[in-house]
PDB file of C-alpha atoms in Angstrom:
ATOM      1  CA  ASN A   1       0.000   0.000   0.000  1.00 76.00           C
ATOM      2  CA  ASP A   2       3.032   2.308  -0.405  1.00 79.00           C
ATOM      3  CA  ALA A   3       1.837   3.166  -3.947  1.00 80.00           C
ATOM      4  CA  ASP A   4      -1.489   3.955  -5.537  1.00 75.00           C
ATOM      5  CA  ASP A   5      -2.792   4.591  -9.020  1.00 79.00           C
ATOM      6  CA  ASP A   6      -5.451   7.107 -10.015  1.00 73.00           C
ATOM      7  CA  PRO A   7      -6.261   6.875 -13.720  1.00 76.00           C
ATOM      8  CA  ILE A   8      -7.678  10.068 -15.230  1.00 70.00           C
ATOM      9  CA  THR A   9      -9.186  10.904 -18.586  1.00 76.00           C
ATOM     10  CA  VAL A  10      -8.048  14.130 -20.210  1.00 70.00           C
ATOM     11  CA  VAL A  11     -10.962  15.790 -21.975  1.00 78.00           C
ATOM     12  CA  PRO A  12     -10.154  18.300 -24.732  1.00 86.00           C
ATOM     13  CA  SER A  13     -11.757  21.696 -24.328  1.00 93.00           C
ATOM     14  CA  ALA A  14     -12.449  24.125 -27.172  1.00 95.00           C
ATOM     15  CA  ASP A  15     -14.311  27.423 -26.881  1.00 97.00           C
ATOM     16  CA  VAL A  16     -16.266  27.491 -30.125  1.00 97.00           C
ATOM     17  CA  SER A  17     -18.277  30.604 -31.011  1.00 97.00           C
ATOM     18  CA  VAL A  18     -20.396  31.861 -33.886  1.00 97.00           C
ATOM     19  CA  ASP A  19     -21.038  35.367 -35.166  1.00 97.00           C
ATOM     20  CA  LYS A  20     -23.661  36.547 -37.626  1.00 96.00           C
ATOM     21  CA  THR A  21     -23.550  39.718 -39.707  1.00 96.00           C
ATOM     22  CA  HIS A  22     -25.102  40.944 -42.939  1.00 94.00           C
ATOM     23  CA  ALA A  23     -23.689  42.734 -45.947  1.00 85.00           C
ATOM     24  CA  GLY A  24     -25.285  45.956 -47.165  1.00 87.00           C
ATOM     25  CA  ASP A  25     -28.949  46.882 -47.032  1.00 90.00           C
ATOM     26  CA  PHE A  26     -31.755  44.331 -47.236  1.00 94.00           C
ATOM     27  CA  ILE A  27     -33.991  45.565 -50.061  1.00 94.00           C
ATOM     28  CA  VAL A  28     -37.261  43.821 -50.818  1.00 94.00           C
ATOM     29  CA  GLY A  29     -37.029  41.829 -54.035  1.00 93.00           C
ATOM     30  CA  GLN A  30     -33.226  42.008 -54.236  1.00 94.00           C
ATOM     31  CA  GLU A  31     -30.676  39.389 -53.212  1.00 95.00           C
ATOM     32  CA  SER A  32     -29.000  40.028 -49.854  1.00 95.00           C
ATOM     33  CA  THR A  33     -26.557  38.024 -47.744  1.00 96.00           C
ATOM     34  CA  TRP A  34     -26.032  36.932 -44.166  1.00 96.00           C
ATOM     35  CA  ILE A  35     -22.493  35.910 -43.163  1.00 97.00           C
ATOM     36  CA  LEU A  36     -21.864  33.289 -40.459  1.00 97.00           C
ATOM     37  CA  GLN A  37     -18.398  33.061 -38.916  1.00 97.00           C
ATOM     38  CA  VAL A  38     -17.364  30.157 -36.655  1.00 97.00           C
ATOM     39  CA  ALA A  39     -14.236  30.475 -34.492  1.00 96.00           C
ATOM     40  CA  ASN A  40     -12.311  28.286 -32.026  1.00 96.00           C
ATOM     41  CA  ALA A  41     -10.587  30.122 -29.159  1.00 96.00           C
ATOM     42  CA  GLY A  42      -9.062  26.869 -27.839  1.00 93.00           C
ATOM     43  CA  PRO A  43      -7.228  25.735 -25.862  1.00 95.00           C
ATOM     44  CA  SER A  44      -7.786  22.466 -27.771  1.00 94.00           C
ATOM     45  CA  THR A  45      -8.739  21.568 -31.302  1.00 95.00           C
ATOM     46  CA  SER A  46     -12.471  21.241 -31.792  1.00 95.00           C
ATOM     47  CA  TYR A  47     -12.929  17.830 -33.353  1.00 94.00           C
ATOM     48  CA  GLY A  48     -15.369  17.355 -36.185  1.00 93.00           C
ATOM     49  CA  PRO A  49     -18.081  17.487 -36.969  1.00 96.00           C
ATOM     50  CA  LEU A  50     -19.267  21.007 -36.229  1.00 95.00           C
ATOM     51  CA  VAL A  51     -22.906  21.737 -37.041  1.00 98.00           C
ATOM     52  CA  VAL A  52     -24.371  25.191 -37.678  1.00 98.00           C
ATOM     53  CA  THR A  53     -28.154  25.609 -37.804  1.00 98.00           C
ATOM     54  CA  ASP A  54     -30.000  28.732 -38.889  1.00 97.00           C
ATOM     55  CA  THR A  55     -33.765  29.114 -39.193  1.00 95.00           C
ATOM     56  CA  LEU A  56     -34.591  32.136 -41.299  1.00 94.00           C
ATOM     57  CA  PRO A  57     -37.720  34.217 -40.640  1.00 91.00           C
ATOM     58  CA  ASP A  58     -40.755  33.804 -42.861  1.00 92.00           C
ATOM     59  CA  GLY A  59     -40.740  36.046 -45.902  1.00 93.00           C
ATOM     60  CA  PHE A  60     -37.111  35.351 -46.834  1.00 95.00           C
ATOM     61  CA  THR A  61     -36.552  33.083 -49.832  1.00 96.00           C
ATOM     62  CA  ILE A  62     -33.241  31.225 -49.471  1.00 97.00           C
ATOM     63  CA  VAL A  63     -31.231  31.338 -52.696  1.00 97.00           C
ATOM     64  CA  ASP A  64     -28.066  29.553 -51.551  1.00 97.00           C
ATOM     65  CA  ALA A  65     -25.974  28.609 -48.516  1.00 98.00           C
ATOM     66  CA  ALA A  66     -22.308  27.717 -48.924  1.00 97.00           C
ATOM     67  CA  GLY A  67     -18.817  27.960 -47.439  1.00 97.00           C
ATOM     68  CA  ASP A  68     -15.475  26.315 -48.205  1.00 96.00           C
ATOM     69  CA  GLY A  69     -15.282  23.045 -46.297  1.00 96.00           C
ATOM     70  CA  TRP A  70     -18.921  23.214 -45.237  1.00 97.00           C
ATOM     71  CA  ASP A  71     -21.695  20.878 -46.395  1.00 98.00           C
ATOM     72  CA  CYS A  72     -24.927  22.877 -46.388  1.00 98.00           C
ATOM     73  CA  LEU A  73     -28.517  21.705 -46.754  1.00 98.00           C
ATOM     74  CA  ILE A  74     -31.607  23.876 -47.211  1.00 98.00           C
ATOM     75  CA  ASP A  75     -35.021  22.689 -46.055  1.00 97.00           C
ATOM     76  CA  ALA A  76     -37.741  25.346 -46.323  1.00 94.00           C
ATOM     77  CA  GLN A  77     -36.557  28.084 -43.901  1.00 95.00           C
ATOM     78  CA  ASP A  78     -33.916  25.879 -42.237  1.00 97.00           C
ATOM     79  CA  VAL A  79     -30.222  25.961 -43.158  1.00 98.00           C
ATOM     80  CA  THR A  80     -27.948  23.251 -41.731  1.00 98.00           C
ATOM     81  CA  CYS A  81     -24.210  23.376 -42.445  1.00 98.00           C
ATOM     82  CA  THR A  82     -21.735  20.726 -41.281  1.00 98.00           C
ATOM     83  CA  LEU A  83     -17.953  21.003 -41.049  1.00 97.00           C
ATOM     84  CA  PRO A  84     -16.771  17.371 -41.122  1.00 97.00           C
ATOM     85  CA  THR A  85     -13.124  18.198 -40.361  1.00 95.00           C
ATOM     86  CA  ASP A  86     -11.453  19.376 -37.140  1.00 95.00           C
ATOM     87  CA  LEU A  87     -11.264  23.091 -36.364  1.00 95.00           C
ATOM     88  CA  VAL A  88      -7.922  24.136 -34.926  1.00 95.00           C
ATOM     89  CA  ILE A  89      -7.566  27.360 -32.981  1.00 95.00           C
ATOM     90  CA  GLY A  90      -8.627  30.122 -35.371  1.00 91.00           C
ATOM     91  CA  ASP A  91     -11.519  30.739 -37.755  1.00 89.00           C
ATOM     92  CA  ALA A  92     -13.255  28.424 -40.166  1.00 89.00           C
ATOM     93  CA  GLU A  93     -14.202  29.638 -43.622  1.00 92.00           C
ATOM     94  CA  PRO A  94     -17.388  31.768 -43.425  1.00 96.00           C
ATOM     95  CA  ILE A  95     -20.815  30.512 -44.467  1.00 97.00           C
ATOM     96  CA  VAL A  96     -22.665  32.868 -46.807  1.00 97.00           C
ATOM     97  CA  ILE A  97     -26.458  32.616 -46.920  1.00 97.00           C
ATOM     98  CA  ALA A  98     -28.032  34.412 -49.881  1.00 97.00           C
ATOM     99  CA  VAL A  99     -31.700  35.383 -49.502  1.00 96.00           C
ATOM    100  CA  ILE A 100     -34.356  37.478 -51.223  1.00 96.00           C
ATOM    101  CA  PRO A 101     -36.692  39.403 -48.900  1.00 95.00           C
ATOM    102  CA  GLU A 102     -40.254  39.119 -50.173  1.00 93.00           C
ATOM    103  CA  PRO A 103     -42.902  41.872 -49.869  1.00 90.00           C
ATOM    104  CA  GLU A 104     -44.576  40.026 -46.979  1.00 86.00           C
ATOM    105  CA  ALA A 105     -41.365  39.983 -44.918  1.00 86.00           C
ATOM    106  CA  GLU A 106     -41.493  42.143 -41.819  1.00 76.00           C
ATOM    107  CA  GLY A 107     -38.777  44.382 -40.466  1.00 75.00           C
ATOM    108  CA  PRO A 108     -36.817  44.872 -38.395  1.00 83.00           C
ATOM    109  CA  SER A 109     -36.169  41.132 -38.565  1.00 87.00           C
ATOM    110  CA  THR A 110     -34.119  39.178 -36.021  1.00 88.00           C
ATOM    111  CA  ASN A 111     -32.286  36.054 -37.123  1.00 89.00           C
ATOM    112  CA  THR A 112     -30.551  33.610 -34.758  1.00 94.00           C
ATOM    113  CA  VAL A 113     -27.824  31.069 -35.605  1.00 97.00           C
ATOM    114  CA  LEU A 114     -26.520  28.206 -33.424  1.00 97.00           C
ATOM    115  CA  VAL A 115     -23.282  26.210 -33.603  1.00 97.00           C
ATOM    116  CA  THR A 116     -23.117  22.772 -31.997  1.00 97.00           C
ATOM    117  CA  PRO A 117     -19.573  21.431 -31.409  1.00 96.00           C
ATOM    118  CA  THR A 118     -18.651  17.827 -30.679  1.00 94.00           C
ATOM    119  CA  THR A 119     -15.796  18.766 -28.336  1.00 95.00           C
ATOM    120  CA  PHE A 120     -16.559  20.037 -24.814  1.00 94.00           C
ATOM    121  CA  ASP A 121     -17.220  23.773 -24.922  1.00 96.00           C
ATOM    122  CA  PRO A 122     -16.438  25.656 -21.683  1.00 94.00           C
ATOM    123  CA  ASP A 123     -18.441  28.725 -22.738  1.00 95.00           C
ATOM    124  CA  PRO A 124     -21.671  27.701 -24.494  1.00 95.00           C
ATOM    125  CA  ASP A 125     -23.112  31.222 -24.208  1.00 95.00           C
ATOM    126  CA  ASN A 126     -21.303  32.311 -27.384  1.00 96.00           C
ATOM    127  CA  ASP A 127     -22.556  29.316 -29.365  1.00 97.00           C
ATOM    128  CA  GLU A 128     -25.535  31.448 -30.440  1.00 97.00           C
ATOM    129  CA  ALA A 129     -25.667  34.773 -32.244  1.00 97.00           C
ATOM    130  CA  THR A 130     -28.373  37.081 -33.567  1.00 96.00           C
ATOM    131  CA  ASP A 131     -28.448  39.747 -36.259  1.00 95.00           C
ATOM    132  CA  ASP A 132     -31.127  42.382 -36.826  1.00 93.00           C
ATOM    133  CA  VAL A 133     -31.885  43.771 -40.274  1.00 93.00           C
ATOM    134  CA  ASP A 134     -34.179  46.536 -41.420  1.00 91.00           C
ATOM    135  CA  LEU A 135     -36.007  45.968 -44.676  1.00 92.00           C
ATOM    136  CA  THR A 136     -36.059  48.672 -47.324  1.00 92.00           C
ATOM    137  CA  PRO A 137     -39.168  48.565 -49.545  1.00 92.00           C
ATOM    138  CA  ALA A 138     -38.628  48.718 -53.290  1.00 93.00           C
ATOM    139  CA  PHE A 139     -41.126  49.635 -55.965  1.00 92.00           C
ATOM    140  CA  ASP A 140     -41.055  50.515 -59.643  1.00 95.00           C
ATOM    141  CA  LEU A 141     -43.374  53.440 -60.336  1.00 96.00           C
ATOM    142  CA  VAL A 142     -44.429  54.265 -63.886  1.00 97.00           C
ATOM    143  CA  MET A 143     -46.292  57.470 -64.782  1.00 96.00           C
ATOM    144  CA  THR A 144     -48.141  58.425 -67.945  1.00 96.00           C
ATOM    145  CA  ASN A 145     -49.445  61.911 -68.735  1.00 95.00           C
ATOM    146  CA  THR A 146     -52.113  62.083 -71.433  1.00 94.00           C
ATOM    147  CA  LEU A 147     -53.993  65.077 -72.816  1.00 92.00           C
ATOM    148  CA  LYS A 148     -57.665  64.041 -72.896  1.00 88.00           C
ATOM    149  CA  SER A 149     -58.866  67.041 -74.886  1.00 79.00           C
ATOM    150  CA  ASP A 150     -58.788  67.170 -78.662  1.00 76.00           C
ATOM    151  CA  ALA A 151     -56.778  70.382 -78.813  1.00 78.00           C
ATOM    152  CA  LEU A 152     -55.553  73.278 -76.697  1.00 84.00           C
ATOM    153  CA  VAL A 153     -57.690  76.236 -77.734  1.00 86.00           C
ATOM    154  CA  VAL A 154     -57.247  79.646 -76.107  1.00 89.00           C
ATOM    155  CA  GLY A 155     -60.083  80.315 -73.675  1.00 88.00           C
ATOM    156  CA  SER A 156     -61.147  76.677 -73.465  1.00 91.00           C
ATOM    157  CA  SER A 157     -60.602  74.071 -70.769  1.00 92.00           C
ATOM    158  CA  ALA A 158     -58.513  70.937 -71.076  1.00 93.00           C
ATOM    159  CA  THR A 159     -57.879  67.835 -69.024  1.00 94.00           C
ATOM    160  CA  TYR A 160     -54.660  65.933 -68.401  1.00 94.00           C
ATOM    161  CA  LEU A 161     -54.901  62.347 -67.144  1.00 96.00           C
ATOM    162  CA  LEU A 162     -51.979  61.298 -64.957  1.00 96.00           C
ATOM    163  CA  SER A 163     -51.781  57.581 -64.205  1.00 97.00           C
ATOM    164  CA  VAL A 164     -49.354  56.141 -61.649  1.00 97.00           C
ATOM    165  CA  THR A 165     -48.702  52.385 -61.819  1.00 97.00           C
ATOM    166  CA  ASN A 166     -46.836  50.473 -59.118  1.00 96.00           C
ATOM    167  CA  ASN A 167     -44.989  47.520 -60.635  1.00 96.00           C
ATOM    168  CA  GLY A 168     -43.839  46.422 -57.161  1.00 92.00           C
ATOM    169  CA  PRO A 169     -42.620  44.367 -55.551  1.00 93.00           C
ATOM    170  CA  SER A 170     -43.499  46.455 -52.460  1.00 92.00           C
ATOM    171  CA  ALA A 171     -46.449  48.699 -51.767  1.00 92.00           C
ATOM    172  CA  ALA A 172     -45.741  52.412 -52.184  1.00 93.00           C
ATOM    173  CA  ALA A 173     -46.775  54.925 -49.543  1.00 91.00           C
ATOM    174  CA  GLU A 174     -46.803  58.717 -49.341  1.00 91.00           C
ATOM    175  CA  LEU A 175     -46.723  59.279 -53.088  1.00 95.00           C
ATOM    176  CA  VAL A 176     -46.358  62.875 -54.264  1.00 96.00           C
ATOM    177  CA  VAL A 177     -46.849  63.958 -57.885  1.00 96.00           C
ATOM    178  CA  THR A 178     -45.674  67.373 -59.043  1.00 95.00           C
ATOM    179  CA  ASP A 179     -46.645  68.941 -62.355  1.00 94.00           C
ATOM    180  CA  ASP A 180     -45.081  72.171 -63.622  1.00 94.00           C
ATOM    181  CA  LEU A 181     -47.667  73.690 -65.913  1.00 93.00           C
ATOM    182  CA  PRO A 182     -46.464  75.843 -68.826  1.00 92.00           C
ATOM    183  CA  ALA A 183     -47.232  79.555 -68.666  1.00 93.00           C
ATOM    184  CA  GLU A 184     -49.947  79.128 -71.318  1.00 93.00           C
ATOM    185  CA  LEU A 185     -52.089  77.051 -68.934  1.00 93.00           C
ATOM    186  CA  SER A 186     -53.938  78.104 -65.792  1.00 94.00           C
ATOM    187  CA  TYR A 187     -54.659  75.504 -63.085  1.00 95.00           C
ATOM    188  CA  GLN A 188     -58.380  75.026 -62.452  1.00 95.00           C
ATOM    189  CA  GLY A 189     -58.509  71.979 -60.203  1.00 95.00           C
ATOM    190  CA  ALA A 190     -57.745  68.270 -59.853  1.00 94.00           C
ATOM    191  CA  THR A 191     -59.721  65.127 -59.042  1.00 93.00           C
ATOM    192  CA  GLY A 192     -58.765  61.573 -58.226  1.00 95.00           C
ATOM    193  CA  ASP A 193     -59.681  58.998 -55.587  1.00 94.00           C
ATOM    194  CA  GLY A 194     -57.436  59.506 -52.579  1.00 95.00           C
ATOM    195  CA  TRP A 195     -55.567  62.453 -54.102  1.00 96.00           C
ATOM    196  CA  THR A 196     -55.242  65.886 -52.478  1.00 96.00           C
ATOM    197  CA  CYS A 197     -53.871  68.669 -54.653  1.00 95.00           C
ATOM    198  CA  ASP A 198     -52.588  72.217 -54.189  1.00 94.00           C
ATOM    199  CA  ALA A 199     -51.169  74.714 -56.643  1.00 94.00           C
ATOM    200  CA  ASP A 200     -48.481  77.335 -56.123  1.00 94.00           C
ATOM    201  CA  GLY A 201     -48.366  79.401 -59.255  1.00 91.00           C
ATOM    202  CA  GLN A 202     -47.693  76.985 -62.104  1.00 93.00           C
ATOM    203  CA  GLU A 203     -46.548  74.143 -59.853  1.00 95.00           C
ATOM    204  CA  VAL A 204     -49.231  71.596 -58.954  1.00 96.00           C
ATOM    205  CA  SER A 205     -48.497  69.183 -56.114  1.00 96.00           C
ATOM    206  CA  CYS A 206     -50.736  66.173 -55.418  1.00 96.00           C
ATOM    207  CA  THR A 207     -50.426  63.702 -52.540  1.00 97.00           C
ATOM    208  CA  LEU A 208     -51.949  60.229 -52.428  1.00 96.00           C
ATOM    209  CA  ALA A 209     -53.187  59.528 -48.918  1.00 93.00           C
ATOM    210  CA  GLU A 210     -53.624  55.811 -49.541  1.00 92.00           C
ATOM    211  CA  THR A 211     -50.967  53.146 -50.043  1.00 94.00           C
ATOM    212  CA  LEU A 212     -50.593  52.031 -53.653  1.00 95.00           C
ATOM    213  CA  ALA A 213     -50.269  48.253 -53.665  1.00 93.00           C
ATOM    214  CA  ALA A 214     -48.102  46.412 -56.145  1.00 93.00           C
ATOM    215  CA  GLY A 215     -50.003  46.047 -59.415  1.00 94.00           C
ATOM    216  CA  ASP A 216     -52.403  48.927 -58.691  1.00 96.00           C
ATOM    217  CA  VAL A 217     -52.954  52.063 -60.798  1.00 96.00           C
ATOM    218  CA  ALA A 218     -53.852  55.520 -59.415  1.00 92.00           C
ATOM    219  CA  ASP A 219     -55.552  57.990 -61.790  1.00 96.00           C
ATOM    220  CA  LEU A 220     -55.434  61.750 -61.343  1.00 95.00           C
ATOM    221  CA  ARG A 221     -57.167  64.322 -63.563  1.00 95.00           C
ATOM    222  CA  ILE A 222     -55.789  67.856 -63.715  1.00 95.00           C
ATOM    223  CA  GLU A 223     -58.095  70.493 -65.169  1.00 94.00           C
ATOM    224  CA  VAL A 224     -56.539  73.565 -66.836  1.00 93.00           C
ATOM    225  CA  GLN A 225     -57.620  76.550 -68.883  1.00 93.00           C
ATOM    226  CA  VAL A 226     -55.726  77.694 -71.929  1.00 92.00           C
ATOM    227  CA  VAL A 227     -54.909  81.350 -71.357  1.00 89.00           C
ATOM    228  CA  SER A 228     -52.612  82.001 -74.321  1.00 81.00           C
ATOM    229  CA  GLY A 229     -51.379  80.340 -77.462  1.00 68.00           C
TER     230      GLY A 229
END
């Protein structure tokens, strides 16, 4: 009994963390990217596999998810990326998730990513990261301006039809139309559902109180009198 043995098992320990950022503005209908970065602060190697999971909010269409050394799968709103190899102290190659925000997406939007290491992690609090993005609406507005009268005759009245079409993809709010009338025309009034108009000299300014949904057309009629030829 002058000697004794105490076998121990040495467990590797690796502080794995994940960070999530985005590049540029998130504009509805345009491709945007989230960037996931996994790091190992040691002191040991983090043995494979490492698994990163990211569930994207509704309203974001996933275009692609990829990163050198990562095997990524997309299932509806879920992205799962696996690093089959060991991660030594340092950073792994980033994972880039390309998405398209749809018109029904809401903002600001919070997205959370989680990394699950195989090796014991002494600080699991940094295994999760979130990133907030604001969504910028985008819409393609087209205007036409058509003279509805046969001719411009001095002393007579004429009507211009202004039509505003929203080709989307987002709804358009707080629309303002300005029309600089030539000196030969005198503003008489304007009509159009939802439109409110004012004139300051030859400049006519009309505001649409309602939101113009994608695919909708807003008509505005401006009445003038021909004062000179």
